[in-house]
Amino acid sequence: MKRKKIKLANLYLMAVFFILYAPILYLVVYSFNSGGTMSGFEGFTLEWYASLFTDTRLLVIVLNTIVIALLSATISTILGVIGALAIYTAKQKYTKTSLLSLNNVLIVSPDVIIGASFLILFTMLGIQLGFYSVLLAHIAFSVPIVVILVLPKLQEMSPTLIDASRDLGASTWDVLTKVILPYITPGIFAGFFTALTYSLDDFAVTFFVTGNGFATLAVEVYSRARQGISLEINALSTLLFLFTLLLVIGYYVLARRGAKEVRR
Amino acid sequence: MKKLVIMLTTPVVVSFGILFWIYQINMAQGFGGDNTLVVYNWGDYIDEELIDEFEEETGLKVIYQTFDSNEAMLTKIQQGGTAYDIAVPSDYAISKMIEDDLLIPIDYSKLENFDNIDPRFLDKSFDPGNKYSVPYFWGTVGIVYNPELVDGEITSWNDLWDMPLENDILLADGTREVMGFGLNSLGYSLNTTDRDELLEAEKKLETLWPNIKAIVGDEIKMLMANREAAAAVVWSGDASEIMYENEELTYVIPEEGTNLWFDNLVIPSTAQNVEGAHQFIDFMLDAEVAARNTDYVGYSTPNDAALEFLDEEVVSDERFYPSSDVTDELEVYENLGKRMNAYYNELYLRFKMQSK
């Protein structure tokens, strides 16, 4: 009886995974289609990958996207950790809850609102739209995510740990770098990678703040939609999918190593 | 702690590596000086080889950016954060931009190739005398249908009501387009401001619901090519793409008349390189260049001289290059003003709410 139950569960899981991955698989398969559209598979070709690599405009856009993702994720991770520490160490309960609420408001705000507000802000301040405006906007919407992912780690940490290290003569800096940060490292990693993916695929906010020849992939793909998206985009999506897959594997390996170290 | 430091420094190092790479790519292409030209166009709406040629010819470097709707482009230009030298709005957006003082008049002494444009596409109501705009592509709104799925031939808007097309029609989601064919089917102007006529058109459109399968966006091309519906109301540019995907289909300009639309080249008032913008427009007006661009994009070109460089079969296709007898009867959208636009939208919304 028990065995059968597990089988059913597995079957269900397989179905769910199939539904989740079928569209991506479909997209990947058609990136090798010589037919030129998604409506029928005519034959195998690497043409789209070739044209992808000769398209320097698209290459620059992809590189822009990656740079923005890496930098905004890094900076927002640092800011987010500082923010989480601030909320965690806030003495008054009132301060703590207000800070946390402010953070949460940003998470539930629609992207369109954030994007439009940034556009108005940058215009008022006279900031040129381009690399820096996109970077700033991405940092802004990533910080609250990092905070919300790091904070639980801080809260599950036993306060006696800090007291003990203090008793043993650790300075504030020691407590931070030798006790707190190592303890919340998994949370920081999760925050970093989430921020990275948020930045990679954000369209709504980026759309408003791009300009002066600077574009990210999401904006570019969207603006191509009027003419029907060419299979070059399929090829690119396939590569990006593999890239993110590698990132996930990397994260997994790091997290496992981290877990082992803690056990030791 | 060490791991954290590595984790945070690696992305920064990698980023600077990539930034340097981008810098090198840009340098290799000669960007960086003042000799740039920013072109803001619809996605995939130009043969990019032509941009390379233009760069070679003039020594200018083109920064090519894309948008997906007139509204998006308008917002970007109005906001003024970016200096676009060339933009490609559609007719009604042009009149809006003229009203808002967003365009620079075109200096025709700098355009040698302007005579290539067929005069019947000039001096339209959205820009009298073509003071601010030069036609880029044009087309109509009509019906694309699959003769194998339709009993007989569709020739008019009223056929959508009269033929046995139950649950078989797709509509492109546009207020002016849908209200327009409602008005046209009754013999009214699609620029009417008569509220009774508009109400009547909306009532008539409601009776079409049993035949309407869905009101959709860009996916209409894929749906039609895949035989998901028998007929659809679309722009001629979309129709030619659909027919390229699936040759069974055909396109018709309804006999009651319809909309004639234009996408035109303009120079926004934020332009930094007005000289270069004129060079670019003149380059695109060149007969051979226009022909190649038309070949790539697949829409109808207003460039008369380009026609001889195009496939005879394409140019003689009355569905996409109708004679002046036909185009003279068609109407260009007029800017109806805020209040009238709101009324059109209200009626269109009411029509959409009547869906089954």
Coordinates of C-alpha atoms in Angstrom, one line a residue:
Chain A
M1 CA 0.0 0.0 0.0
K2 CA 2.7 2.4 1.0
R3 CA 4.8 1.7 -2.1
K4 CA 1.9 2.4 -4.4
K5 CA 1.4 5.8 -2.8
I6 CA 5.0 6.8 -3.5
K7 CA 4.6 5.8 -7.1
L8 CA 1.5 8.0 -7.5
A9 CA 3.4 10.9 -6.0
N10 CA 6.2 10.4 -8.3
L11 CA 3.9 10.3 -11.3
Y12 CA 2.4 13.5 -10.2
L13 CA 5.7 15.1 -9.7
M14 CA 6.8 13.9 -13.2
A15 CA 3.7 15.4 -14.7
V16 CA 4.3 18.7 -13.0
F17 CA 7.9 18.8 -14.1
F18 CA 6.8 18.0 -17.6
I19 CA 4.3 20.8 -17.7
L20 CA 6.9 23.2 -16.3
Y21 CA 9.7 22.2 -18.7
A22 CA 7.8 21.4 -21.9
P23 CA 7.6 25.0 -23.2
I24 CA 11.4 25.4 -22.6
L25 CA 12.1 22.1 -24.3
Y26 CA 9.8 23.1 -27.2
L27 CA 11.7 26.4 -27.5
V28 CA 15.1 24.6 -27.4
V29 CA 14.1 22.1 -30.1
Y30 CA 12.9 24.8 -32.5
S31 CA 16.2 26.7 -32.1
F32 CA 17.6 24.0 -34.4
N33 CA 14.8 24.4 -36.9
S34 CA 15.8 25.3 -40.4
G35 CA 12.2 26.2 -41.2
G36 CA 12.5 29.7 -39.8
T37 CA 9.3 29.6 -37.7
M38 CA 7.9 27.8 -34.7
S39 CA 5.0 26.3 -36.7
G40 CA 6.7 23.2 -38.1
F41 CA 10.0 21.5 -37.8
E42 CA 11.7 21.2 -41.2
G43 CA 15.3 20.1 -40.5
F44 CA 18.3 20.5 -38.3
T45 CA 20.4 23.6 -38.6
L46 CA 22.9 25.6 -36.5
E47 CA 22.2 28.7 -38.6
W48 CA 20.5 30.6 -35.8
Y49 CA 23.4 30.0 -33.4
A50 CA 25.8 31.2 -36.1
S51 CA 23.8 34.3 -36.8
L52 CA 23.5 34.9 -33.1
F53 CA 27.3 35.1 -32.7
T54 CA 27.8 37.4 -35.7
D55 CA 25.1 39.8 -34.4
T56 CA 27.3 42.2 -32.4
R57 CA 24.3 44.4 -31.5
L58 CA 22.6 41.5 -29.8
L59 CA 25.9 40.4 -28.2
V60 CA 26.4 43.8 -26.7
I61 CA 22.8 43.7 -25.4
V62 CA 23.4 40.3 -23.8
L63 CA 26.7 41.5 -22.2
N64 CA 24.9 44.6 -20.9
T65 CA 22.2 42.3 -19.4
I66 CA 24.8 40.2 -17.6
V67 CA 26.9 43.1 -16.3
I68 CA 23.8 44.8 -14.9
A69 CA 22.7 41.5 -13.3
L70 CA 26.1 40.8 -11.7
L71 CA 26.7 44.3 -10.5
S72 CA 23.2 45.0 -9.2
A73 CA 23.1 41.6 -7.5
T74 CA 26.4 42.2 -5.8
I75 CA 25.7 45.7 -4.7
S76 CA 22.2 44.9 -3.5
T77 CA 23.5 41.9 -1.6
I78 CA 25.8 44.1 0.4
L79 CA 23.1 46.7 0.9
G80 CA 20.5 44.1 1.7
V81 CA 22.7 42.4 4.3
I82 CA 23.4 45.7 6.0
G83 CA 19.7 46.4 5.9
A84 CA 18.8 43.0 7.4
L85 CA 21.4 43.5 10.2
A86 CA 19.9 46.9 10.9
I87 CA 16.4 45.5 11.2
Y88 CA 17.6 42.6 13.3
T89 CA 19.5 44.8 15.7
A90 CA 16.8 47.5 15.9
K91 CA 16.1 48.0 19.6
Q92 CA 12.5 49.2 19.6
K93 CA 9.9 46.8 18.3
Y94 CA 8.2 49.8 16.6
T95 CA 11.3 50.7 14.6
K96 CA 11.8 47.1 13.6
T97 CA 8.3 46.6 12.3
S98 CA 8.2 49.9 10.5
L99 CA 11.5 49.1 8.7
L100 CA 10.3 45.7 7.8
S101 CA 7.0 47.0 6.5
L102 CA 8.7 49.6 4.4
N103 CA 10.8 46.8 3.0
N104 CA 7.8 44.7 2.2
V105 CA 5.9 47.5 0.6
L106 CA 8.7 47.6 -2.0
I107 CA 8.4 43.9 -2.6
V108 CA 4.6 44.0 -3.3
S109 CA 4.7 47.2 -5.4
P110 CA 4.0 46.5 -9.0
D111 CA 7.0 46.7 -11.3
V112 CA 5.3 49.2 -13.5
I113 CA 4.9 51.6 -10.6
I114 CA 8.5 51.2 -9.6
G115 CA 9.6 51.7 -13.2
A116 CA 7.5 54.8 -13.8
S117 CA 8.5 56.4 -10.5
F118 CA 12.2 55.9 -11.4
L119 CA 11.6 57.4 -14.8
I120 CA 10.1 60.5 -13.2
L121 CA 12.8 60.7 -10.5
F122 CA 15.7 60.4 -13.0
T123 CA 14.1 63.0 -15.3
M124 CA 13.6 65.4 -12.4
L125 CA 17.2 64.9 -11.2
G126 CA 18.4 65.3 -14.8
I127 CA 20.1 61.9 -14.8
Q128 CA 20.8 60.6 -18.3
L129 CA 19.0 57.3 -19.0
G130 CA 21.3 54.5 -19.7
F131 CA 23.7 52.2 -17.9
Y132 CA 23.6 53.9 -14.5
S133 CA 19.8 54.5 -14.4
V134 CA 19.2 50.8 -15.2
L135 CA 21.8 49.7 -12.6
L136 CA 20.3 51.9 -9.9
A137 CA 16.8 50.7 -10.6
H138 CA 17.8 47.1 -10.5
I139 CA 19.7 47.6 -7.2
A140 CA 16.6 49.3 -5.8
F141 CA 14.2 46.4 -6.6
S142 CA 16.7 43.8 -5.5
V143 CA 17.6 45.1 -2.1
P144 CA 14.3 44.3 -0.4
I145 CA 14.5 40.8 -1.8
V146 CA 17.9 40.2 -0.3
V147 CA 16.7 41.6 3.0
I148 CA 13.7 39.3 3.1
L149 CA 15.9 36.3 2.4
V150 CA 18.7 37.1 4.9
L151 CA 16.4 38.2 7.8
P152 CA 15.0 34.7 8.6
K153 CA 18.6 33.3 8.9
L154 CA 19.4 36.1 11.4
Q155 CA 16.3 35.4 13.3
E156 CA 16.9 31.6 13.6
M157 CA 20.4 32.3 14.9
S158 CA 20.6 31.8 18.6
P159 CA 21.3 35.1 20.4
T160 CA 23.4 33.1 22.9
L161 CA 25.9 32.6 20.2
I162 CA 26.7 36.3 20.1
D163 CA 26.7 36.5 23.9
A164 CA 29.1 33.6 24.1
S165 CA 31.5 35.1 21.6
R166 CA 31.3 38.5 23.5
D167 CA 32.1 36.7 26.7
L168 CA 35.1 35.1 25.1
G169 CA 36.4 38.6 24.2
A170 CA 35.4 39.1 20.6
S171 CA 35.1 42.6 19.3
T172 CA 32.1 43.8 17.4
W173 CA 33.9 43.3 14.2
D174 CA 34.9 39.8 15.2
V175 CA 31.3 39.0 16.1
L176 CA 30.2 40.2 12.7
T177 CA 32.8 38.5 10.5
K178 CA 33.4 35.4 12.5
V179 CA 30.0 34.6 13.9
I180 CA 27.1 36.3 12.2
L181 CA 28.2 36.5 8.6
P182 CA 29.3 32.8 8.4
Y183 CA 26.0 31.8 10.0
I184 CA 23.9 33.6 7.5
T185 CA 26.0 32.8 4.5
P186 CA 23.3 30.5 2.9
G187 CA 20.8 33.3 3.2
I188 CA 23.2 35.7 1.5
F189 CA 23.8 33.3 -1.3
A190 CA 20.1 32.8 -1.8
G191 CA 19.7 36.6 -1.8
F192 CA 22.5 37.0 -4.4
F193 CA 21.1 34.5 -6.8
T194 CA 17.6 35.6 -6.5
A195 CA 18.6 39.2 -7.2
L196 CA 20.6 37.9 -10.1
T197 CA 17.7 36.2 -11.7
Y198 CA 15.3 39.1 -10.9
S199 CA 17.7 41.4 -12.7
L200 CA 18.2 39.1 -15.7
D201 CA 14.6 38.8 -16.6
D202 CA 13.2 42.1 -15.5
F203 CA 11.3 43.9 -18.2
A204 CA 8.8 46.2 -16.6
V205 CA 11.2 48.4 -14.6
T206 CA 14.0 48.3 -17.2
F207 CA 11.7 49.3 -20.0
F208 CA 11.2 52.7 -18.4
V209 CA 14.7 53.5 -17.5
T210 CA 16.7 52.4 -20.6
G211 CA 17.9 54.9 -23.1
N212 CA 20.8 56.4 -25.1
G213 CA 21.6 53.2 -26.9
F214 CA 21.6 51.1 -23.8
A215 CA 19.2 48.1 -23.8
T216 CA 18.8 44.8 -22.0
L217 CA 17.7 41.6 -23.4
A218 CA 14.1 41.6 -22.0
V219 CA 13.4 45.0 -23.6
E220 CA 15.0 44.0 -26.9
V221 CA 13.1 40.7 -27.2
Y222 CA 9.8 42.5 -26.3
S223 CA 10.3 45.2 -29.0
R224 CA 10.9 42.5 -31.6
A225 CA 7.5 40.9 -30.9
R226 CA 5.6 43.1 -33.4
Q227 CA 7.4 41.5 -36.3
G228 CA 7.3 38.0 -34.9
I229 CA 10.3 36.7 -33.0
S230 CA 13.0 35.1 -35.0
L231 CA 14.5 31.7 -34.1
E232 CA 17.7 33.6 -33.3
I233 CA 16.0 34.5 -30.0
N234 CA 15.3 30.8 -29.5
A235 CA 18.9 30.1 -29.8
L236 CA 19.8 32.9 -27.4
S237 CA 17.2 31.7 -24.9
T238 CA 18.6 28.2 -25.1
L239 CA 22.1 29.5 -24.3
L240 CA 20.7 31.6 -21.4
F241 CA 18.8 28.6 -20.1
L242 CA 22.0 26.6 -20.0
F243 CA 23.8 29.5 -18.4
T244 CA 21.2 29.8 -15.6
L245 CA 21.3 26.0 -15.2
L246 CA 25.0 26.2 -14.6
L247 CA 24.4 29.0 -12.1
V248 CA 22.0 26.8 -10.2
I249 CA 24.4 23.9 -10.2
G250 CA 27.1 26.3 -9.0
Y251 CA 24.9 27.5 -6.2
Y252 CA 24.0 23.9 -5.2
V253 CA 27.6 22.9 -5.0
L254 CA 28.5 25.9 -3.0
A255 CA 25.6 25.4 -0.6
R256 CA 26.5 21.7 -0.1
R257 CA 30.1 22.6 0.6
G258 CA 28.9 25.2 3.1
A259 CA 26.7 22.6 4.8
K260 CA 29.6 20.2 5.1
E261 CA 31.8 22.8 6.6
V262 CA 29.2 23.7 9.2
R263 CA 28.9 20.0 10.1
R264 CA 32.6 19.7 10.6
Chain B
M1 CA 33.9 34.9 5.6
K2 CA 36.5 34.2 2.9
K3 CA 33.8 32.5 0.8
L4 CA 31.7 35.6 1.1
V5 CA 34.4 37.9 0.0
I6 CA 35.2 35.7 -3.0
M7 CA 31.5 35.5 -3.8
L8 CA 31.2 39.3 -3.8
T9 CA 34.4 40.1 -5.6
T10 CA 34.1 37.6 -8.4
P11 CA 31.0 39.2 -10.0
V12 CA 32.6 42.6 -9.8
V13 CA 35.8 41.4 -11.5
V14 CA 33.8 39.5 -14.1
S15 CA 31.6 42.6 -14.7
F16 CA 34.6 44.8 -15.3
G17 CA 36.0 42.2 -17.7
I18 CA 32.7 42.2 -19.6
L19 CA 32.5 46.0 -19.6
F20 CA 36.0 46.1 -21.1
W21 CA 34.8 43.6 -23.7
I22 CA 31.8 45.8 -24.6
Y23 CA 34.1 48.8 -24.8
Q24 CA 36.3 46.9 -27.2
I25 CA 33.4 45.9 -29.4
N26 CA 32.2 49.5 -29.4
M27 CA 35.6 50.7 -30.3
A28 CA 36.0 48.1 -33.0
Q29 CA 32.8 49.5 -34.5
G30 CA 34.0 53.0 -34.1
F31 CA 31.6 54.3 -31.5
G32 CA 32.6 56.8 -28.9
G33 CA 33.0 60.0 -30.8
D34 CA 30.3 62.6 -31.6
N35 CA 29.6 61.1 -34.9
T36 CA 26.7 59.0 -33.8
L37 CA 23.1 58.8 -34.9
V38 CA 20.4 57.4 -32.7
V39 CA 17.6 55.7 -34.6
Y40 CA 14.4 54.7 -32.8
N41 CA 12.4 52.2 -34.8
W42 CA 9.9 49.4 -34.4
G43 CA 11.5 46.0 -33.6
D44 CA 12.9 44.3 -36.7
Y45 CA 11.6 47.0 -39.0
I46 CA 14.7 47.6 -41.1
D47 CA 17.3 45.5 -42.9
E48 CA 20.2 45.9 -40.6
E49 CA 22.7 45.4 -43.4
L50 CA 21.5 48.7 -44.7
I51 CA 22.6 50.3 -41.4
D52 CA 26.1 49.0 -41.9
E53 CA 26.2 50.4 -45.4
F54 CA 24.9 53.7 -44.2
E55 CA 27.7 53.8 -41.6
E56 CA 30.3 53.0 -44.3
E57 CA 28.9 55.6 -46.6
T58 CA 28.7 58.5 -44.2
G59 CA 31.2 57.6 -41.5
L60 CA 28.4 58.1 -38.9
K61 CA 27.8 55.4 -36.3
V62 CA 24.2 54.3 -35.8
I63 CA 22.9 53.5 -32.4
Y64 CA 19.8 51.5 -33.2
Q65 CA 17.0 51.2 -30.6
T66 CA 13.6 49.6 -30.8
F67 CA 10.1 50.1 -29.4
D68 CA 6.9 48.1 -29.7
S69 CA 4.1 50.7 -29.7
N70 CA 3.6 54.3 -30.6
E71 CA 2.6 55.1 -27.1
A72 CA 5.9 53.7 -25.7
M73 CA 7.9 55.7 -28.2
L74 CA 5.9 58.9 -27.4
T75 CA 6.5 58.5 -23.7
K76 CA 10.2 58.0 -24.2
I77 CA 10.5 61.1 -26.5
Q78 CA 8.3 63.3 -24.4
Q79 CA 10.3 62.4 -21.3
G80 CA 13.4 63.6 -23.0
G81 CA 16.0 61.4 -21.2
T82 CA 17.4 60.2 -24.5
A83 CA 18.4 62.1 -27.6
Y84 CA 16.8 60.3 -30.5
D85 CA 17.7 61.6 -33.9
I86 CA 15.2 59.6 -35.9
A87 CA 11.9 58.0 -34.9
V88 CA 9.3 56.1 -36.9
P89 CA 5.8 56.9 -35.5
S90 CA 2.5 56.0 -37.2
D91 CA 0.1 58.6 -38.6
Y92 CA -2.0 59.5 -35.6
A93 CA 1.1 59.6 -33.3
I94 CA 2.7 62.1 -35.7
S95 CA -0.2 64.5 -35.5
K96 CA 0.0 64.2 -31.7
M97 CA 3.8 64.9 -31.8
I98 CA 3.3 67.9 -34.0
E99 CA 0.7 69.2 -31.6
D100 CA 3.0 68.8 -28.7
D101 CA 5.9 70.4 -30.5
L102 CA 8.0 67.3 -30.4
L103 CA 9.3 67.4 -34.0
I104 CA 11.8 69.4 -36.1
P105 CA 10.6 70.4 -39.6
I106 CA 12.3 68.6 -42.4
D107 CA 14.7 70.5 -44.5
Y108 CA 13.9 69.3 -48.0
S109 CA 16.9 71.0 -49.6
K110 CA 18.9 68.2 -47.9
L111 CA 16.8 65.4 -49.4
E112 CA 17.8 64.6 -52.9
N113 CA 15.8 61.4 -53.1
F114 CA 12.5 62.8 -51.9
D115 CA 11.0 62.8 -55.4
N116 CA 11.1 59.0 -55.3
I117 CA 8.0 59.0 -53.1
D118 CA 4.7 58.5 -54.8
P119 CA 2.7 61.8 -54.4
R120 CA -0.4 60.0 -53.5
F121 CA 1.2 59.1 -50.1
L122 CA 2.0 62.7 -49.4
D123 CA 0.2 65.6 -47.8
K124 CA -2.1 63.6 -45.6
S125 CA -4.2 65.0 -42.9
F126 CA -1.9 64.0 -40.0
D127 CA 0.9 66.2 -41.4
P128 CA -0.3 68.6 -44.1
G129 CA 2.4 69.4 -46.6
N130 CA 4.7 66.8 -45.0
K131 CA 6.4 69.5 -43.0
Y132 CA 7.6 67.0 -40.4
S133 CA 7.5 63.6 -41.8
V134 CA 8.6 61.4 -44.7
P135 CA 6.7 58.1 -45.5
Y136 CA 8.5 54.9 -44.6
F137 CA 6.0 52.2 -45.0
W138 CA 2.2 52.1 -45.6
G139 CA -0.7 49.7 -45.7
T140 CA -4.3 49.1 -45.1
V141 CA -6.6 47.4 -42.7
G142 CA -8.5 44.4 -44.2
I143 CA -9.5 40.8 -43.9
V144 CA -7.2 37.9 -44.2
Y145 CA -9.0 34.6 -44.7
N146 CA -8.5 31.0 -45.6
P147 CA -10.5 30.2 -48.8
E148 CA -10.5 26.5 -47.8
L149 CA -12.3 27.2 -44.6
V150 CA -14.7 29.8 -46.0
D151 CA -17.6 29.0 -48.3
G152 CA -17.1 31.5 -51.1
E153 CA -15.2 34.7 -51.4
I154 CA -15.1 37.5 -48.9
T155 CA -15.1 41.0 -50.5
S156 CA -16.7 43.3 -48.0
W157 CA -16.9 44.0 -44.3
N158 CA -20.6 42.9 -44.3
D159 CA -19.5 39.5 -45.4
L160 CA -18.2 39.0 -41.9
W161 CA -21.9 39.2 -40.8
D162 CA -23.5 37.5 -43.7
M163 CA -21.3 34.5 -44.4
P164 CA -21.5 31.3 -42.3
L165 CA -18.5 32.2 -40.1
E166 CA -19.8 31.2 -36.8
N167 CA -17.1 31.4 -34.1
D168 CA -14.5 31.7 -36.8
I169 CA -13.3 35.3 -36.9
L170 CA -10.4 36.9 -35.1
L171 CA -10.0 40.6 -34.5
A172 CA -6.8 42.5 -34.0
D173 CA -7.2 44.4 -30.7
G174 CA -7.4 48.1 -31.7
T175 CA -10.0 50.6 -30.9
R176 CA -9.8 52.6 -34.1
E177 CA -9.5 49.4 -36.2
V178 CA -12.6 47.7 -34.8
M179 CA -14.8 50.7 -34.5
G180 CA -13.5 51.7 -37.9
F181 CA -14.7 48.6 -39.7
G182 CA -18.0 48.8 -37.8
L183 CA -18.5 52.3 -39.2
N184 CA -17.3 51.4 -42.6
S185 CA -19.7 48.5 -42.8
L186 CA -22.5 51.0 -42.3
G187 CA -21.1 53.3 -44.9
Y188 CA -19.9 55.9 -42.4
S189 CA -16.5 57.5 -42.2
L190 CA -14.1 55.9 -39.8
N191 CA -13.2 59.4 -38.6
T192 CA -16.8 60.3 -37.8
T193 CA -17.5 62.4 -34.7
D194 CA -21.2 61.9 -34.9
R195 CA -22.2 60.1 -31.7
D196 CA -25.3 58.6 -33.3
E197 CA -23.3 57.0 -36.0
L198 CA -20.8 55.7 -33.5
L199 CA -23.5 54.2 -31.3
E200 CA -25.1 52.6 -34.4
A201 CA -21.7 51.1 -35.3
E202 CA -21.2 49.7 -31.8
K203 CA -24.7 48.1 -31.8
K204 CA -23.9 46.5 -35.2
L205 CA -20.6 45.2 -33.9
E206 CA -22.3 43.6 -31.0
T207 CA -24.4 41.5 -33.4
L208 CA -21.1 40.1 -34.8
W209 CA -20.3 38.4 -31.5
P210 CA -21.6 35.0 -32.5
N211 CA -19.0 35.0 -35.3
I212 CA -16.1 36.3 -33.3
K213 CA -13.8 33.7 -31.9
A214 CA -11.5 36.1 -30.1
I215 CA -9.9 39.6 -30.0
V216 CA -6.2 39.1 -29.9
G217 CA -2.8 40.8 -30.2
D218 CA 0.3 39.7 -32.0
E219 CA -0.5 36.0 -31.7
I220 CA -3.1 36.6 -34.5
K221 CA -0.4 35.9 -37.0
M222 CA 0.4 32.5 -35.6
L223 CA -3.2 31.6 -35.1
M224 CA -4.2 32.4 -38.6
A225 CA -1.1 30.6 -40.1
N226 CA -2.1 27.6 -38.1
R227 CA -5.6 27.5 -39.4
E228 CA -7.2 28.3 -36.0
A229 CA -9.7 30.6 -37.5
A230 CA -11.1 31.2 -41.0
A231 CA -10.9 34.9 -41.2
A232 CA -9.3 37.8 -39.3
V233 CA -9.3 41.6 -39.4
V234 CA -5.7 42.7 -39.5
W235 CA -3.2 45.3 -40.8
S236 CA -1.9 44.5 -44.3
G237 CA 1.6 44.2 -43.0
D238 CA 0.6 41.4 -40.7
A239 CA -1.4 39.8 -43.5
S240 CA 1.6 39.6 -45.8
E241 CA 3.5 37.9 -43.0
I242 CA 0.7 35.5 -42.4
M243 CA 0.5 34.7 -46.0
Y244 CA 4.2 34.2 -46.2
E245 CA 3.8 31.5 -43.4
N246 CA 0.8 29.9 -44.9
E247 CA 0.2 30.3 -48.6
E248 CA -3.4 29.1 -48.5
L249 CA -4.5 32.4 -47.1
T250 CA -5.4 35.6 -49.0
Y251 CA -6.0 39.2 -48.1
V252 CA -8.8 41.5 -49.2
I253 CA -9.3 45.3 -48.9
P254 CA -13.1 45.5 -48.2
E255 CA -15.1 47.3 -50.8
E256 CA -16.8 49.6 -48.3
G257 CA -13.5 51.2 -47.7
T258 CA -11.1 51.0 -44.8
N259 CA -8.1 52.7 -43.2
L260 CA -4.9 53.7 -44.9
W261 CA -2.0 53.8 -42.5
F262 CA 1.5 55.1 -42.6
D263 CA 4.7 54.7 -40.6
N264 CA 6.8 57.8 -41.2
L265 CA 10.3 58.9 -40.5
V266 CA 10.5 62.0 -38.3
I267 CA 13.2 64.0 -36.5
P268 CA 12.3 64.5 -32.8
S269 CA 13.0 67.9 -31.3
T270 CA 15.5 66.3 -28.9
A271 CA 17.8 65.3 -31.9
Q272 CA 21.5 66.1 -31.4
N273 CA 22.5 65.3 -35.0
V274 CA 20.0 66.9 -37.3
E275 CA 22.4 66.8 -40.2
G276 CA 22.9 63.1 -39.8
A277 CA 19.2 62.5 -39.4
H278 CA 18.6 64.1 -42.8
Q279 CA 21.4 62.0 -44.3
F280 CA 19.7 58.9 -42.9
I281 CA 16.3 59.8 -44.3
D282 CA 17.8 60.6 -47.7
F283 CA 19.7 57.3 -47.6
M284 CA 16.4 55.4 -46.8
L285 CA 14.7 57.2 -49.7
D286 CA 17.2 55.9 -52.2
A287 CA 15.4 53.7 -54.6
E288 CA 17.6 50.7 -54.3
V289 CA 17.9 50.9 -50.6
A290 CA 14.2 51.2 -50.2
A291 CA 13.7 48.2 -52.4
R292 CA 16.0 46.1 -50.3
N293 CA 14.5 47.3 -47.1
T294 CA 11.0 46.5 -48.5
D295 CA 12.2 43.1 -49.5
Y296 CA 13.3 42.5 -45.9
V297 CA 10.4 44.0 -44.0
G298 CA 7.7 42.8 -46.3
Y299 CA 5.4 45.8 -45.9
S300 CA 4.4 48.1 -48.8
T301 CA 6.8 50.8 -49.8
P302 CA 5.6 54.3 -50.8
N303 CA 8.8 54.7 -52.8
D304 CA 7.8 54.8 -56.4
A305 CA 11.3 54.5 -57.8
A306 CA 11.9 51.4 -55.6
L307 CA 9.1 49.4 -57.3
E308 CA 11.2 48.6 -60.3
F309 CA 13.8 46.9 -58.2
L310 CA 11.2 44.7 -56.5
D311 CA 9.8 41.4 -57.7
E312 CA 7.2 42.0 -60.4
E313 CA 5.0 39.5 -58.6
V314 CA 5.1 41.6 -55.4
V315 CA 4.5 44.9 -56.9
S316 CA 1.7 43.9 -59.1
D317 CA -0.1 42.3 -56.2
E318 CA -3.2 44.5 -55.9
R319 CA -3.9 43.3 -52.4
F320 CA -0.8 45.0 -51.1
Y321 CA -0.1 47.6 -53.8
P322 CA -3.7 48.7 -54.7
S323 CA -4.1 51.2 -57.5
S324 CA -4.6 54.8 -56.7
D325 CA -8.4 54.3 -57.6
V326 CA -8.6 52.2 -54.4
T327 CA -6.3 54.2 -52.2
D328 CA -8.0 57.4 -53.0
E329 CA -11.2 56.0 -51.5
L330 CA -9.5 55.0 -48.3
E331 CA -9.3 57.1 -45.2
V332 CA -6.3 58.0 -43.0
Y333 CA -7.0 58.3 -39.3
E334 CA -7.5 61.8 -38.1
N335 CA -6.6 63.0 -34.7
L336 CA -10.0 63.2 -33.1
G337 CA -8.9 64.9 -29.9
K338 CA -9.0 63.6 -26.4
R339 CA -12.7 63.6 -25.8
M340 CA -13.6 61.9 -29.0
N341 CA -10.9 59.3 -28.5
A342 CA -12.3 58.6 -25.0
Y343 CA -15.7 58.1 -26.5
Y344 CA -14.3 55.7 -29.1
N345 CA -12.6 53.8 -26.3
E346 CA -15.7 53.7 -24.2
L347 CA -17.8 52.2 -27.0
Y348 CA -15.1 49.7 -27.9
L349 CA -14.9 48.7 -24.3
R350 CA -18.7 48.3 -24.2
F351 CA -18.5 46.1 -27.3
K352 CA -15.8 44.0 -25.8
M353 CA -17.9 43.5 -22.6
Q354 CA -20.7 42.0 -24.6
S355 CA -18.7 38.9 -25.4
K356 CA -20.2 35.6 -24.7

